[in-house]
Amino acid sequence: METRLLLPTKENIELTAQALANGQLAAIPTETVYGLAANALDGDAVRKIFEAKGRPMDNPLIVHVSDLASVKNMELVSEIPPKAVKLAEKFWPGPLTIIMPKGKAIPNEVSAGLETVAIRFPSHPVTRALISAAGVPLAAPSANTSGSPSPTSAAHVMHDMSGKIPYIIDGGICEVGVESTVVTTVSDTPMLLRPGGITLEQLREAVGEVDVSEAVLFKLKEGQKAESPGMKYKHYAPKANLILIKSDDEKYIEYVNSRKNDNVGALCYDEDEENLSVKTFPFGKKNDFENQANRLFDALRSIDETNLTTVYGRCPETYGTGMAVYNRLIRAAGFEVIELA
Ligand code: AMP
Ligand code: MG
């Protein structure tokens, strides 16, 4: 299959929206990461997403809408819980996905057989224009091969999806850079299932108490259930063995430099670069978590363009947007952390 890379002109948005409405796939930019979209109301179209990504069928997809009204009108959910209303009013359009009881219109392929469905109203103007023009909600997971870092540029999508899908819309670099925050409102107390651009602190400010799923920060034990199916899979890992180093700046630099050889690299903060004597992959400024989120996946992908065997990474903070960065990095490192006293 030939993959066409299109700029988001009016004509191209119309062309792609038609293709989506007719059951084809398209990779589309959003403010979080690039999504691989299909008509969310068409089970056969949605199935193609799982094939193109190699995604396990038990990992449900997020349904994207371009207005709040269609969530109820189109029977995407059976009910909008009061806390979901509050969260939607506060954070939509934006990088927040809300889990609600599933409505009649949602095919099993989207919800992976669960009784709930994940809904998001994105803020990116191109995403919104595409959903409106298609006239249907779009199911869209990240547009990467399952297990790889999520794509934050059209080039990343091309790398993973070339020959597998008909269209990629190039909307430049994604602003947030990590996938949406996922929160469920099906439980009495809302629970954070995946951290993202909307922080835990912001959620708590909006609706009071919010629990945090254990899988956000810790490795699940054998047989332990993941509240969000996606959290049980190995994810984002580069080919090289990535090990996180929890320490201050000086000890990190000393540790990495003492292990210098041709096969060793460093996934570091910008400020570390000048002091490191191995190949560096800077993923952001030390105290700027938004900048780290924005650049992390590109840095992880660039490790894969080398033949390094071991990469030592900085261990990010776990508050604010840092929690989203930590959640991705700890998975990329297979939960391997060395703490230097
Ligand atoms: P992605 O599409 O790559 O952004 O991944 C979507 C994430 O949302 C995955 O971690 C899914 O497991 C999670 N998700 C989607 N639908 C549900 C749901 N109904 N309940 C819990 N988690 C969900
Ligand atoms: Mg994904």
Short mmCIF file of C-alpha atoms and ligand atoms in Angstrom, two decimals:
data_model
loop_
_atom_site.label_atom_id
_atom_site.label_comp_id
_atom_site.label_asym_id
_atom_site.label_seq_id
_atom_site.Cartn_x
_atom_site.Cartn_y
_atom_site.Cartn_z
CA MET A 1 0.00 0.00 0.00
CA GLU A 2 1.28 3.47 -0.85
CA THR A 3 1.28 5.85 2.12
CA ARG A 4 0.54 9.46 1.22
CA LEU A 5 1.98 12.18 3.43
CA LEU A 6 -0.39 15.17 3.29
CA LEU A 7 -0.27 18.71 4.63
CA PRO A 8 -3.39 19.75 6.57
CA THR A 9 -4.94 21.89 3.82
CA LYS A 10 -8.71 22.22 3.57
CA GLU A 11 -8.78 19.84 0.58
CA ASN A 12 -6.60 17.24 2.29
CA ILE A 13 -8.68 17.36 5.49
CA GLU A 14 -11.81 16.80 3.38
CA LEU A 15 -10.16 13.94 1.45
CA THR A 16 -8.95 12.23 4.64
CA ALA A 17 -12.25 12.75 6.46
CA GLN A 18 -14.07 11.04 3.58
CA ALA A 19 -11.63 8.13 3.66
CA LEU A 20 -12.17 7.80 7.42
CA ALA A 21 -15.95 7.91 7.04
CA ASN A 22 -15.61 5.16 4.42
CA GLY A 23 -13.77 2.79 6.76
CA GLN A 24 -10.12 3.55 5.91
CA LEU A 25 -7.32 4.47 8.32
CA ALA A 26 -5.40 7.75 8.60
CA ALA A 27 -2.66 8.92 10.96
CA ILE A 28 -3.55 12.33 12.33
CA PRO A 29 -1.81 14.96 14.46
CA THR A 30 -3.23 15.81 17.91
CA GLU A 31 -1.86 17.98 20.72
CA THR A 32 -0.64 14.86 22.59
CA VAL A 33 0.91 12.44 20.04
CA TYR A 34 -0.03 11.32 16.50
CA GLY A 35 -3.09 9.06 16.44
CA LEU A 36 -3.98 6.22 14.10
CA ALA A 37 -7.64 6.93 13.41
CA ALA A 38 -10.68 5.01 12.19
CA ASN A 39 -14.44 5.53 12.36
CA ALA A 40 -15.19 4.56 15.97
CA LEU A 41 -18.68 3.35 15.07
CA ASP A 42 -17.38 0.84 12.49
CA GLY A 43 -15.97 -2.35 14.06
CA ASP A 44 -14.36 -3.52 10.79
CA ALA A 45 -12.54 -0.21 10.35
CA VAL A 46 -11.35 -0.29 13.96
CA ARG A 47 -10.01 -3.81 13.50
CA LYS A 48 -7.58 -2.44 10.87
CA ILE A 49 -5.98 -0.27 13.57
CA PHE A 50 -5.06 -3.34 15.62
CA GLU A 51 -3.61 -5.02 12.51
CA ALA A 52 -1.51 -2.01 11.44
CA LYS A 53 -0.10 -1.49 14.94
CA GLY A 54 0.19 -5.14 15.93
CA ARG A 55 -1.82 -4.13 19.02
CA PRO A 56 -3.24 -6.84 21.29
CA MET A 57 -7.03 -6.97 20.80
CA ASP A 58 -7.62 -6.74 24.57
CA ASN A 59 -6.24 -3.18 24.74
CA PRO A 60 -9.16 -0.75 24.25
CA LEU A 61 -9.01 2.46 22.20
CA ILE A 62 -9.81 6.09 22.96
CA VAL A 63 -12.77 7.62 21.09
CA HIS A 64 -12.21 11.22 19.96
CA VAL A 65 -15.06 13.69 19.58
CA SER A 66 -15.21 17.31 18.43
CA ASP A 67 -17.96 18.46 20.80
CA LEU A 68 -19.47 17.51 24.13
CA ALA A 69 -23.03 17.08 22.83
CA SER A 70 -22.23 14.13 20.56
CA VAL A 71 -20.99 12.05 23.51
CA LYS A 72 -24.59 11.64 24.63
CA ASN A 73 -26.45 12.24 21.35
CA MET A 74 -24.50 9.58 19.48
CA GLU A 75 -24.89 7.09 22.35
CA LEU A 76 -21.15 6.76 22.91
CA VAL A 77 -21.80 6.50 26.67
CA SER A 78 -24.85 5.30 28.63
CA GLU A 79 -24.36 7.96 31.28
CA ILE A 80 -22.07 10.91 32.02
CA PRO A 81 -21.21 10.65 35.73
CA PRO A 82 -21.31 14.03 37.57
CA LYS A 83 -17.52 14.07 38.09
CA ALA A 84 -17.02 13.40 34.38
CA VAL A 85 -19.14 16.48 33.65
CA LYS A 86 -16.94 18.56 35.96
CA LEU A 87 -13.72 17.24 34.39
CA ALA A 88 -15.01 17.74 30.85
CA GLU A 89 -16.09 21.30 31.60
CA LYS A 90 -12.72 22.09 33.08
CA PHE A 91 -10.28 20.31 30.76
CA TRP A 92 -12.00 19.78 27.38
CA PRO A 93 -10.94 20.38 24.72
CA GLY A 94 -7.54 19.12 25.85
CA PRO A 95 -5.24 16.22 26.76
CA LEU A 96 -7.65 14.43 29.15
CA THR A 97 -9.37 11.10 28.45
CA ILE A 98 -12.38 10.25 30.61
CA ILE A 99 -13.59 6.66 31.12
CA MET A 100 -17.38 6.36 31.34
CA PRO A 101 -19.99 3.59 31.07
CA LYS A 102 -20.11 2.46 27.45
CA GLY A 103 -23.04 3.38 25.18
CA LYS A 104 -24.85 1.29 22.56
CA ALA A 105 -23.03 2.78 19.58
CA ILE A 106 -19.58 1.57 20.67
CA PRO A 107 -18.49 -1.66 18.96
CA ASN A 108 -16.68 -4.29 21.03
CA GLU A 109 -13.49 -3.76 19.03
CA VAL A 110 -13.20 -0.26 20.55
CA SER A 111 -13.85 -1.18 24.18
CA ALA A 112 -12.10 -4.57 23.96
CA GLY A 113 -15.17 -6.15 25.50
CA LEU A 114 -15.20 -3.87 28.58
CA GLU A 115 -18.40 -2.23 29.87
CA THR A 116 -16.66 1.15 29.77
CA VAL A 117 -15.36 3.45 27.05
CA ALA A 118 -12.59 6.07 26.93
CA ILE A 119 -13.59 9.46 25.48
CA ARG A 120 -11.48 12.51 24.61
CA PHE A 121 -12.23 15.89 23.06
CA PRO A 122 -8.87 17.04 21.65
CA SER A 123 -7.91 20.71 21.27
CA HIS A 124 -5.75 20.46 18.12
CA PRO A 125 -7.54 22.39 15.34
CA VAL A 126 -6.66 19.80 12.67
CA THR A 127 -7.96 16.90 14.78
CA ARG A 128 -11.18 18.77 15.45
CA ALA A 129 -11.63 19.70 11.79
CA LEU A 130 -11.13 16.06 10.75
CA ILE A 131 -13.66 14.72 13.26
CA SER A 132 -16.21 17.35 12.23
CA ALA A 133 -15.69 16.73 8.52
CA ALA A 134 -15.88 12.94 8.94
CA GLY A 135 -19.14 13.35 10.86
CA VAL A 136 -18.25 10.40 13.12
CA PRO A 137 -16.19 10.02 16.28
CA LEU A 138 -12.67 8.67 15.67
CA ALA A 139 -11.10 5.79 17.57
CA ALA A 140 -7.40 6.56 17.67
CA PRO A 141 -4.56 5.00 19.66
CA SER A 142 -1.05 6.33 19.19
CA ALA A 143 0.16 5.82 15.60
CA ASN A 144 3.25 3.74 16.48
CA THR A 145 3.96 0.05 16.13
CA SER A 146 2.73 -1.52 19.36
CA GLY A 147 5.50 -1.37 21.99
CA SER A 148 7.49 1.46 20.34
CA PRO A 149 7.62 5.04 21.62
CA SER A 150 4.56 7.02 20.54
CA PRO A 151 5.08 9.25 17.49
CA THR A 152 5.38 13.00 18.01
CA SER A 153 6.19 13.90 14.39
CA ALA A 154 4.97 12.79 10.96
CA ALA A 155 8.45 11.34 10.35
CA HIS A 156 8.01 9.03 13.36
CA VAL A 157 4.67 7.84 11.96
CA MET A 158 6.18 7.31 8.50
CA HIS A 159 8.94 5.22 10.09
CA ASP A 160 6.41 2.86 11.74
CA MET A 161 3.43 2.93 9.36
CA SER A 162 4.83 3.42 5.84
CA GLY A 163 3.17 0.89 3.51
CA LYS A 164 0.56 -0.07 6.12
CA ILE A 165 -1.89 2.85 5.98
CA PRO A 166 -3.10 5.10 3.12
CA TYR A 167 -2.78 8.57 4.72
CA ILE A 168 -0.64 10.52 7.19
CA ILE A 169 -1.46 14.16 7.88
CA ASP A 170 1.63 16.17 8.79
CA GLY A 171 0.75 18.67 11.52
CA GLY A 172 4.33 19.26 12.70
CA ILE A 173 5.63 18.39 16.18
CA CYS A 174 3.03 17.55 18.87
CA GLU A 175 2.79 20.17 21.58
CA VAL A 176 2.37 17.97 24.69
CA GLY A 177 4.46 15.03 23.43
CA VAL A 178 3.09 12.30 25.72
CA GLU A 179 -0.30 10.58 25.48
CA SER A 180 -3.38 11.97 27.22
CA THR A 181 -4.04 11.71 30.93
CA VAL A 182 -6.56 8.87 31.48
CA VAL A 183 -8.97 9.07 34.42
CA THR A 184 -11.90 6.79 35.18
CA THR A 185 -15.13 8.19 36.60
CA VAL A 186 -16.82 4.79 36.79
CA SER A 187 -15.54 4.16 40.34
CA ASP A 188 -16.94 6.26 43.25
CA THR A 189 -13.66 8.09 43.60
CA PRO A 190 -12.12 8.97 40.23
CA MET A 191 -8.86 7.14 39.56
CA LEU A 192 -5.87 8.24 37.51
CA LEU A 193 -4.96 5.37 35.16
CA ARG A 194 -2.32 7.13 33.07
CA PRO A 195 -0.62 10.47 33.79
CA GLY A 196 -0.26 12.99 30.94
CA GLY A 197 -0.47 16.69 30.16
CA ILE A 198 -3.25 17.25 32.70
CA THR A 199 -1.63 16.61 36.08
CA LEU A 200 -2.91 14.75 39.16
CA GLU A 201 -2.74 18.05 41.04
CA GLN A 202 -5.03 19.69 38.44
CA LEU A 203 -7.52 16.79 38.59
CA ARG A 204 -7.68 16.99 42.39
CA GLU A 205 -8.21 20.72 42.26
CA ALA A 206 -11.17 20.18 39.91
CA VAL A 207 -12.97 17.23 41.59
CA GLY A 208 -11.40 16.68 45.01
CA GLU A 209 -10.16 13.21 45.85
CA VAL A 210 -8.54 11.26 42.98
CA ASP A 211 -6.90 7.85 43.49
CA VAL A 212 -3.82 6.76 41.55
CA SER A 213 -3.73 3.32 39.99
CA GLU A 214 -0.76 1.36 41.31
CA ALA A 215 0.40 0.65 37.76
CA VAL A 216 1.15 4.36 37.20
CA LEU A 217 4.33 4.33 39.30
CA PHE A 218 5.02 0.68 40.14
CA LYS A 219 5.56 -2.58 38.32
CA LEU A 220 2.54 -4.86 38.60
CA LYS A 221 3.16 -8.18 40.32
CA GLU A 222 2.46 -11.47 38.55
CA GLY A 223 -1.29 -11.90 38.20
CA GLN A 224 -2.11 -8.39 39.54
CA LYS A 225 -4.92 -6.77 37.54
CA ALA A 226 -4.27 -3.54 35.62
CA GLU A 227 -7.18 -1.07 35.83
CA SER A 228 -6.10 0.07 32.39
CA PRO A 229 -5.21 -2.84 30.09
CA GLY A 230 -2.51 -0.79 28.30
CA MET A 231 -0.47 -0.54 31.49
CA LYS A 232 0.35 -4.24 31.57
CA TYR A 233 2.36 -4.22 28.36
CA LYS A 234 6.06 -3.56 27.90
CA HIS A 235 6.24 -0.20 26.22
CA TYR A 236 8.49 2.47 24.75
CA ALA A 237 11.67 0.40 25.23
CA PRO A 238 14.65 1.08 22.94
CA LYS A 239 16.75 -1.87 21.69
CA ALA A 240 19.56 -0.81 24.01
CA ASN A 241 19.27 -1.72 27.67
CA LEU A 242 18.01 1.43 29.38
CA ILE A 243 18.79 1.83 33.09
CA LEU A 244 17.57 4.80 35.13
CA ILE A 245 19.94 6.38 37.64
CA LYS A 246 18.34 8.02 40.66
CA SER A 247 20.88 10.47 42.03
CA ASP A 248 21.99 14.08 42.05
CA ASP A 249 23.62 15.68 39.00
CA GLU A 250 27.20 15.12 40.05
CA LYS A 251 26.83 11.44 40.92
CA TYR A 252 24.97 10.74 37.68
CA ILE A 253 27.74 12.29 35.60
CA GLU A 254 30.47 10.54 37.57
CA TYR A 255 28.68 7.17 37.30
CA VAL A 256 28.12 7.40 33.54
CA ASN A 257 31.59 8.73 32.72
CA SER A 258 33.19 5.95 34.75
CA ARG A 259 31.44 3.44 32.48
CA LYS A 260 32.46 5.16 29.26
CA ASN A 261 32.97 2.95 26.22
CA ASP A 262 31.74 2.89 22.61
CA ASN A 263 28.58 0.99 23.52
CA VAL A 264 27.37 3.30 26.29
CA GLY A 265 25.07 6.31 25.99
CA ALA A 266 23.26 8.77 28.27
CA LEU A 267 19.59 9.80 28.17
CA CYS A 268 20.24 13.02 30.04
CA TYR A 269 19.02 16.52 30.81
CA ASP A 270 20.27 19.32 28.55
CA GLU A 271 22.43 20.68 31.37
CA ASP A 272 24.30 17.34 31.73
CA GLU A 273 25.52 17.20 28.14
CA GLU A 274 28.69 19.28 28.43
CA ASN A 275 29.94 17.18 31.35
CA LEU A 276 29.35 13.75 29.85
CA SER A 277 31.99 11.92 27.85
CA VAL A 278 29.67 9.33 26.24
CA LYS A 279 27.14 9.76 23.41
CA THR A 280 24.25 11.85 24.75
CA PHE A 281 20.50 11.91 24.07
CA PRO A 282 19.19 15.00 25.85
CA PHE A 283 15.44 14.82 26.53
CA GLY A 284 14.78 18.19 28.11
CA LYS A 285 15.77 20.87 30.56
CA LYS A 286 16.27 19.63 34.12
CA ASN A 287 13.44 21.49 35.82
CA ASP A 288 11.12 21.88 32.85
CA PHE A 289 8.81 18.84 32.88
CA GLU A 290 6.72 20.09 29.94
CA ASN A 291 9.88 20.34 27.86
CA GLN A 292 10.85 16.77 28.89
CA ALA A 293 7.39 15.44 27.93
CA ASN A 294 7.61 17.22 24.60
CA ARG A 295 11.01 15.69 23.68
CA LEU A 296 11.14 12.30 25.43
CA PHE A 297 9.80 10.05 22.66
CA ASP A 298 12.00 11.63 20.01
CA ALA A 299 15.04 11.05 22.25
CA LEU A 300 14.04 7.40 22.81
CA ARG A 301 13.64 6.91 19.07
CA SER A 302 17.05 8.41 18.36
CA ILE A 303 18.68 5.81 20.64
CA ASP A 304 17.35 3.21 18.21
CA GLU A 305 19.29 4.83 15.37
CA THR A 306 22.54 3.77 17.04
CA ASN A 307 24.07 0.42 17.99
CA LEU A 308 24.56 1.29 21.64
CA THR A 309 23.94 -1.57 24.05
CA THR A 310 23.53 0.32 27.35
CA VAL A 311 22.01 3.72 28.00
CA TYR A 312 21.94 5.36 31.44
CA GLY A 313 18.96 7.65 31.91
CA ARG A 314 18.10 10.36 34.39
CA CYS A 315 15.24 9.41 36.70
CA PRO A 316 12.61 12.17 36.48
CA GLU A 317 10.55 13.68 39.29
CA THR A 318 7.11 12.19 39.96
CA TYR A 319 5.00 15.32 40.50
CA GLY A 320 3.28 17.63 38.02
CA THR A 321 3.94 16.73 34.41
CA GLY A 322 7.04 14.93 35.70
CA MET A 323 4.76 12.03 36.66
CA ALA A 324 3.89 11.46 32.99
CA VAL A 325 7.56 11.53 32.00
CA TYR A 326 8.49 9.15 34.83
CA ASN A 327 5.62 6.77 33.93
CA ARG A 328 6.90 6.44 30.31
CA LEU A 329 10.60 6.26 31.20
CA ILE A 330 10.20 3.64 33.91
CA ARG A 331 8.44 1.40 31.35
CA ALA A 332 11.09 2.11 28.72
CA ALA A 333 13.64 0.98 31.32
CA GLY A 334 11.66 -2.16 32.24
CA PHE A 335 11.53 -0.71 35.81
CA GLU A 336 15.32 -0.97 36.18
CA VAL A 337 16.51 1.81 38.51
CA ILE A 338 19.87 2.19 40.25
CA GLU A 339 19.77 4.46 43.27
CA LEU A 340 23.07 6.14 44.13
CA ALA A 341 23.28 7.27 47.75
P1 AMP B 1 -3.40 4.81 23.44
O1 AMP B 1 -4.56 4.62 22.55
O2 AMP B 1 -2.12 4.27 22.90
O3 AMP B 1 -3.29 6.22 23.90
O4 AMP B 1 -3.79 3.95 24.70
C1 AMP B 1 -5.04 4.12 25.30
C2 AMP B 1 -4.94 3.82 26.77
O5 AMP B 1 -6.22 3.97 27.39
C3 AMP B 1 -4.49 2.38 27.00
O6 AMP B 1 -3.63 2.34 28.11
C4 AMP B 1 -5.81 1.69 27.29
O7 AMP B 1 -5.63 0.52 28.03
C5 AMP B 1 -6.59 2.77 28.03
N1 AMP B 1 -8.05 2.57 27.93
C6 AMP B 1 -8.82 2.72 26.85
N2 AMP B 1 -10.10 2.41 27.12
C7 AMP B 1 -10.14 2.05 28.43
C8 AMP B 1 -11.18 1.61 29.31
N3 AMP B 1 -12.43 1.47 28.89
N4 AMP B 1 -10.85 1.33 30.59
C9 AMP B 1 -9.57 1.48 31.02
N5 AMP B 1 -8.55 1.88 30.24
C10 AMP B 1 -8.82 2.17 28.95
MG MG B 2 -0.16 3.85 22.54
#
